[in-house]
Amino acid sequence: GAVVSQHPSWVICKSGTSVKIECRSLDFQATTMFWYRQFPKQSLMLMATSNEGSKATYEQGVEKDKFLINHASLTLSTLTVTSAHPEDSSFYICSAETGLGHNEQFFGPGTRLTVL
Amino acid sequence: DAKTTQPTSMDCAEGRAANLPCNHSTISGNEYVYWYRQIHSQGPQYIIHGLKNNETNEMASLIITEDRKSSTLILPHATLRDTAVYYCIVRVANDYKLSFGAGTTVTVRA
């Protein structure tokens, strides 16, 4: 159990376009989901925390108007990279927690975004 | 401000135990020690966590020193598939945020 999926697994887009990445918890309800970004040879950096039905909380330095997060249900959160530019090329990873007591986070497989 | 310190890299032989150290000298009483690993180009995978007692599961064992200032993750019989970056993270129980440091790159060699 505790599977988190992401779609797409990779995407290539032109500069200036928007890209939507989906994160789904397949066998549990996730009250809280997280979005991370990882540049090559670097560690994961938390971008934002999203709770179902409420606005996301963004980490310092992350532009909320550029990285739109929607957590419309207990099993789905989406990250939209608006007007993507080459510097947005990265590995985007989501994770989810059930919120029941003290649980580990379950991570998705990641989405590789390449902006040309 | 790094809460944990880990060696940058380590090698281990296939079939042998891999002992991964982590220092967390500023850990507070309500912070747990978590271990995750990330295989190349995949999302992190939860391994184990503990507060003060040693813990064991099907993947690994976690040994926490009595003063809680350091811990060791033990992979009892390392396989080539255990090659990954291993992250030691301290986290307050009611705080969902995970702060990933640089981790330890573990290479298991045949």
GROMACS .gro file of C-alpha atoms in nm:
model
  226
    1GLY     CA    1   0.000   0.000   0.000
    2ALA     CA    2   0.085   0.369   0.026
    3VAL     CA    3   0.150   0.430  -0.342
    4VAL     CA    4   0.184   0.775  -0.490
    5SER     CA    5   0.184   0.824  -0.865
    6GLN     CA    6   0.283   1.116  -1.082
    7HIS     CA    7   0.191   1.201  -1.436
    8PRO     CA    8   0.361   1.256  -1.665
    9SER     CA    9   0.689   1.090  -1.578
   10TRP     CA   10   0.868   1.324  -1.816
   11VAL     CA   11   0.772   1.620  -2.030
   12ILE     CA   12   0.949   1.842  -2.280
   13CYS     CA   13   0.797   2.177  -2.361
   14LYS     CA   14   0.878   2.501  -2.534
   15SER     CA   15   0.971   2.811  -2.340
   16GLY     CA   16   0.666   3.016  -2.249
   17THR     CA   17   0.421   2.729  -2.228
   18SER     CA   18   0.257   2.595  -1.915
   19VAL     CA   19   0.291   2.241  -1.787
   20LYS     CA   20   0.066   2.059  -1.543
   21ILE     CA   21   0.194   1.774  -1.327
   22GLU     CA   22  -0.045   1.548  -1.141
   23CYS     CA   23   0.019   1.373  -0.812
   24ARG     CA   24  -0.218   1.104  -0.692
   25SER     CA   25  -0.234   0.893  -0.380
   26LEU     CA   26  -0.362   0.562  -0.511
   27ASP     CA   27  -0.462   0.370  -0.203
   28PHE     CA   28  -0.498   0.626   0.073
   29GLN     CA   29  -0.637   0.970   0.130
   30ALA     CA   30  -0.375   1.239   0.161
   31THR     CA   31  -0.468   1.533   0.373
   32THR     CA   32  -0.136   1.694   0.299
   33MET     CA   33   0.075   1.681  -0.014
   34PHE     CA   34   0.415   1.830  -0.077
   35TRP     CA   35   0.596   1.940  -0.390
   36TYR     CA   36   0.973   1.926  -0.418
   37ARG     CA   37   1.217   2.028  -0.687
   38GLN     CA   38   1.554   1.867  -0.745
   39PHE     CA   39   1.821   2.004  -0.974
   40PRO     CA   40   2.095   1.772  -1.106
   41LYS     CA   41   2.334   1.652  -0.839
   42GLN     CA   42   2.149   1.847  -0.572
   43SER     CA   43   1.917   1.748  -0.292
   44LEU     CA   44   1.542   1.787  -0.281
   45MET     CA   45   1.413   2.133  -0.205
   46LEU     CA   46   1.062   2.174  -0.068
   47MET     CA   47   0.859   2.411  -0.283
   48ALA     CA   48   0.519   2.408  -0.118
   49THR     CA   49   0.280   2.229   0.110
   50SER     CA   50  -0.079   2.181   0.007
   51ASN     CA   51  -0.377   2.079   0.212
   52GLU     CA   52  -0.698   1.956   0.056
   53GLY     CA   53  -0.941   2.236  -0.001
   54SER     CA   54  -0.714   2.519   0.101
   55LYS     CA   55  -0.444   2.736  -0.050
   56ALA     CA   56  -0.093   2.602  -0.067
   57THR     CA   57   0.182   2.731   0.157
   58TYR     CA   58   0.492   2.818  -0.042
   59GLU     CA   59   0.848   2.812   0.081
   60GLN     CA   60   1.049   3.129   0.079
   61GLY     CA   61   1.172   3.215  -0.267
   62VAL     CA   62   0.915   3.007  -0.455
   63GLU     CA   63   0.687   3.217  -0.675
   64LYS     CA   64   0.329   3.119  -0.606
   65ASP     CA   65   0.207   3.279  -0.929
   66LYS     CA   66   0.451   3.075  -1.132
   67PHE     CA   67   0.401   2.742  -0.958
   68LEU     CA   68   0.027   2.701  -0.920
   69ILE     CA   69  -0.079   2.425  -0.685
   70ASN     CA   70  -0.429   2.285  -0.658
   71HIS     CA   71  -0.530   2.018  -0.407
   72ALA     CA   72  -0.889   1.966  -0.506
   73SER     CA   73  -0.940   1.624  -0.351
   74LEU     CA   74  -0.789   1.395  -0.093
   75THR     CA   75  -0.618   1.194  -0.365
   76LEU     CA   76  -0.507   1.452  -0.619
   77SER     CA   77  -0.279   1.753  -0.619
   78THR     CA   78  -0.158   1.931  -0.929
   79LEU     CA   79   0.140   2.156  -0.991
   80THR     CA   80   0.125   2.387  -1.290
   81VAL     CA   81   0.445   2.551  -1.402
   82THR     CA   82   0.325   2.862  -1.582
   83SER     CA   83   0.522   3.027  -1.860
   84ALA     CA   84   0.802   2.778  -1.819
   85HIS     CA   85   1.159   2.879  -1.899
   86PRO     CA   86   1.475   2.672  -1.933
   87GLU     CA   87   1.575   2.748  -1.575
   88ASP     CA   88   1.259   2.569  -1.461
   89SER     CA   89   1.394   2.245  -1.604
   90SER     CA   90   1.419   2.013  -1.309
   91PHE     CA   91   1.296   1.694  -1.145
   92TYR     CA   92   0.967   1.762  -0.968
   93ILE     CA   93   0.863   1.520  -0.695
   94CYS     CA   94   0.547   1.508  -0.489
   95SER     CA   95   0.482   1.334  -0.162
   96ALA     CA   96   0.177   1.266   0.050
   97GLU     CA   97   0.091   1.203   0.410
   98THR     CA   98  -0.225   1.058   0.553
   99GLY     CA   99  -0.228   1.290   0.850
  100LEU     CA  100  -0.323   1.003   1.078
  101GLY     CA  101  -0.088   1.032   1.370
  102HIS     CA  102   0.281   1.020   1.303
  103ASN     CA  103   0.333   0.882   0.954
  104GLU     CA  104   0.609   0.870   0.704
  105GLN     CA  105   0.573   1.057   0.376
  106PHE     CA  106   0.520   0.857   0.061
  107PHE     CA  107   0.687   0.992  -0.249
  108GLY     CA  108   0.591   0.980  -0.611
  109PRO     CA  109   0.836   0.866  -0.880
  110GLY     CA  110   0.902   1.220  -0.997
  111THR     CA  111   0.848   1.413  -1.319
  112ARG     CA  112   1.139   1.525  -1.533
  113LEU     CA  113   1.062   1.863  -1.690
  114THR     CA  114   1.278   1.991  -1.973
  115VAL     CA  115   1.204   2.336  -2.109
  116LEU     CA  116   1.360   2.413  -2.445
  117ASP     CA  117   2.137   2.535   0.915
  118ALA     CA  118   2.205   2.164   0.878
  119LYS     CA  119   2.048   1.954   1.149
  120THR     CA  120   2.228   1.639   1.044
  121THR     CA  121   2.577   1.554   0.924
  122GLN     CA  122   2.647   1.256   0.705
  123PRO     CA  123   2.954   1.137   0.516
  124THR     CA  124   2.944   1.238   0.153
  125SER     CA  125   2.993   0.890   0.019
  126MET     CA  126   3.076   0.535   0.109
  127ASP     CA  127   3.132   0.207  -0.065
  128CYS     CA  128   3.033  -0.134   0.060
  129ALA     CA  129   3.062  -0.488  -0.066
  130GLU     CA  130   2.764  -0.681  -0.187
  131GLY     CA  131   2.637  -0.920   0.076
  132ARG     CA  132   2.802  -0.737   0.361
  133ALA     CA  133   2.636  -0.512   0.615
  134ALA     CA  134   2.639  -0.141   0.537
  135ASN     CA  135   2.657   0.091   0.835
  136LEU     CA  136   2.559   0.450   0.759
  137PRO     CA  137   2.635   0.705   1.030
  138CYS     CA  138   2.450   1.027   1.099
  139ASN     CA  139   2.526   1.299   1.351
  140HIS     CA  140   2.242   1.507   1.491
  141SER     CA  141   2.398   1.664   1.796
  142THR     CA  142   2.138   1.940   1.826
  143ILE     CA  143   1.837   1.709   1.816
  144SER     CA  144   1.563   1.806   2.056
  145GLY     CA  145   1.349   1.578   2.268
  146ASN     CA  146   1.050   1.580   2.036
  147GLU     CA  147   1.242   1.521   1.714
  148TYR     CA  148   1.246   1.187   1.542
  149VAL     CA  149   1.523   1.049   1.323
  150TYR     CA  150   1.406   0.949   0.976
  151TRP     CA  151   1.592   0.772   0.700
  152TYR     CA  152   1.501   0.788   0.335
  153ARG     CA  153   1.687   0.679   0.027
  154GLN     CA  154   1.672   0.792  -0.333
  155ILE     CA  155   1.773   0.566  -0.615
  156HIS     CA  156   1.887   0.755  -0.921
  157SER     CA  157   1.606   0.940  -1.101
  158GLN     CA  158   1.339   0.810  -0.866
  159GLY     CA  159   1.144   0.960  -0.578
  160PRO     CA  160   1.272   0.904  -0.225
  161GLN     CA  161   1.173   0.590  -0.042
  162TYR     CA  162   1.100   0.575   0.328
  163ILE     CA  163   1.324   0.332   0.515
  164ILE     CA  164   1.275   0.366   0.887
  165HIS     CA  165   1.235   0.613   1.170
  166GLY     CA  166   1.281   0.621   1.546
  167LEU     CA  167   1.274   0.842   1.851
  168LYS     CA  168   1.510   0.687   2.104
  169ASN     CA  169   1.474   0.311   2.086
  170ASN     CA  170   1.643   0.100   1.825
  171GLU     CA  171   1.412   0.003   1.543
  172THR     CA  172   1.413  -0.276   1.287
  173ASN     CA  173   1.199  -0.349   0.987
  174GLU     CA  174   1.227  -0.557   0.675
  175MET     CA  175   1.460  -0.308   0.513
  176ALA     CA  176   1.699  -0.198   0.781
  177SER     CA  177   1.783  -0.141   1.144
  178LEU     CA  178   1.820   0.195   1.313
  179ILE     CA  179   2.050   0.228   1.609
  180ILE     CA  180   2.019   0.551   1.807
  181THR     CA  181   2.275   0.636   2.072
  182GLU     CA  182   2.157   0.685   2.427
  183ASP     CA  183   2.220   1.059   2.414
  184ARG     CA  184   2.039   1.068   2.075
  185LYS     CA  185   2.315   1.277   1.922
  186SER     CA  186   2.391   1.024   1.654
  187SER     CA  187   2.245   0.722   1.483
  188THR     CA  188   2.343   0.446   1.245
  189LEU     CA  189   2.136   0.294   0.970
  190ILE     CA  190   2.226  -0.068   0.908
  191LEU     CA  191   2.150  -0.248   0.584
  192PRO     CA  192   2.214  -0.605   0.694
  193HIS     CA  193   2.298  -0.759   0.358
  194ALA     CA  194   2.364  -0.495   0.098
  195THR     CA  195   2.273  -0.571  -0.261
  196LEU     CA  196   2.351  -0.384  -0.579
  197ARG     CA  197   1.996  -0.248  -0.571
  198ASP     CA  198   2.076  -0.069  -0.247
  199THR     CA  199   2.301   0.173  -0.436
  200ALA     CA  200   2.139   0.510  -0.366
  201VAL     CA  201   2.164   0.838  -0.181
  202TYR     CA  202   2.065   0.791   0.181
  203TYR     CA  203   1.921   1.082   0.374
  204CYS     CA  204   1.912   1.114   0.751
  205ILE     CA  205   1.652   1.369   0.860
  206VAL     CA  206   1.538   1.491   1.199
  207ARG     CA  207   1.182   1.599   1.222
  208VAL     CA  208   0.938   1.711   1.490
  209ALA     CA  209   0.647   1.475   1.528
  210ASN     CA  210   0.374   1.722   1.436
  211ASP     CA  211   0.569   1.896   1.160
  212TYR     CA  212   0.517   1.736   0.823
  213LYS     CA  213   0.808   1.910   0.659
  214LEU     CA  214   1.113   1.706   0.564
  215SER     CA  215   1.437   1.895   0.511
  216PHE     CA  216   1.672   1.698   0.289
  217GLY     CA  217   2.044   1.756   0.323
  218ALA     CA  218   2.309   1.627   0.088
  219GLY     CA  219   2.286   1.270   0.213
  220THR     CA  220   2.536   0.987   0.174
  221THR     CA  221   2.591   0.836  -0.168
  222VAL     CA  222   2.621   0.464  -0.106
  223THR     CA  223   2.769   0.247  -0.378
  224VAL     CA  224   2.738  -0.126  -0.337
  225ARG     CA  225   3.004  -0.311  -0.533
  226ALA     CA  226   2.999  -0.672  -0.647
   0.00000   0.00000   0.00000
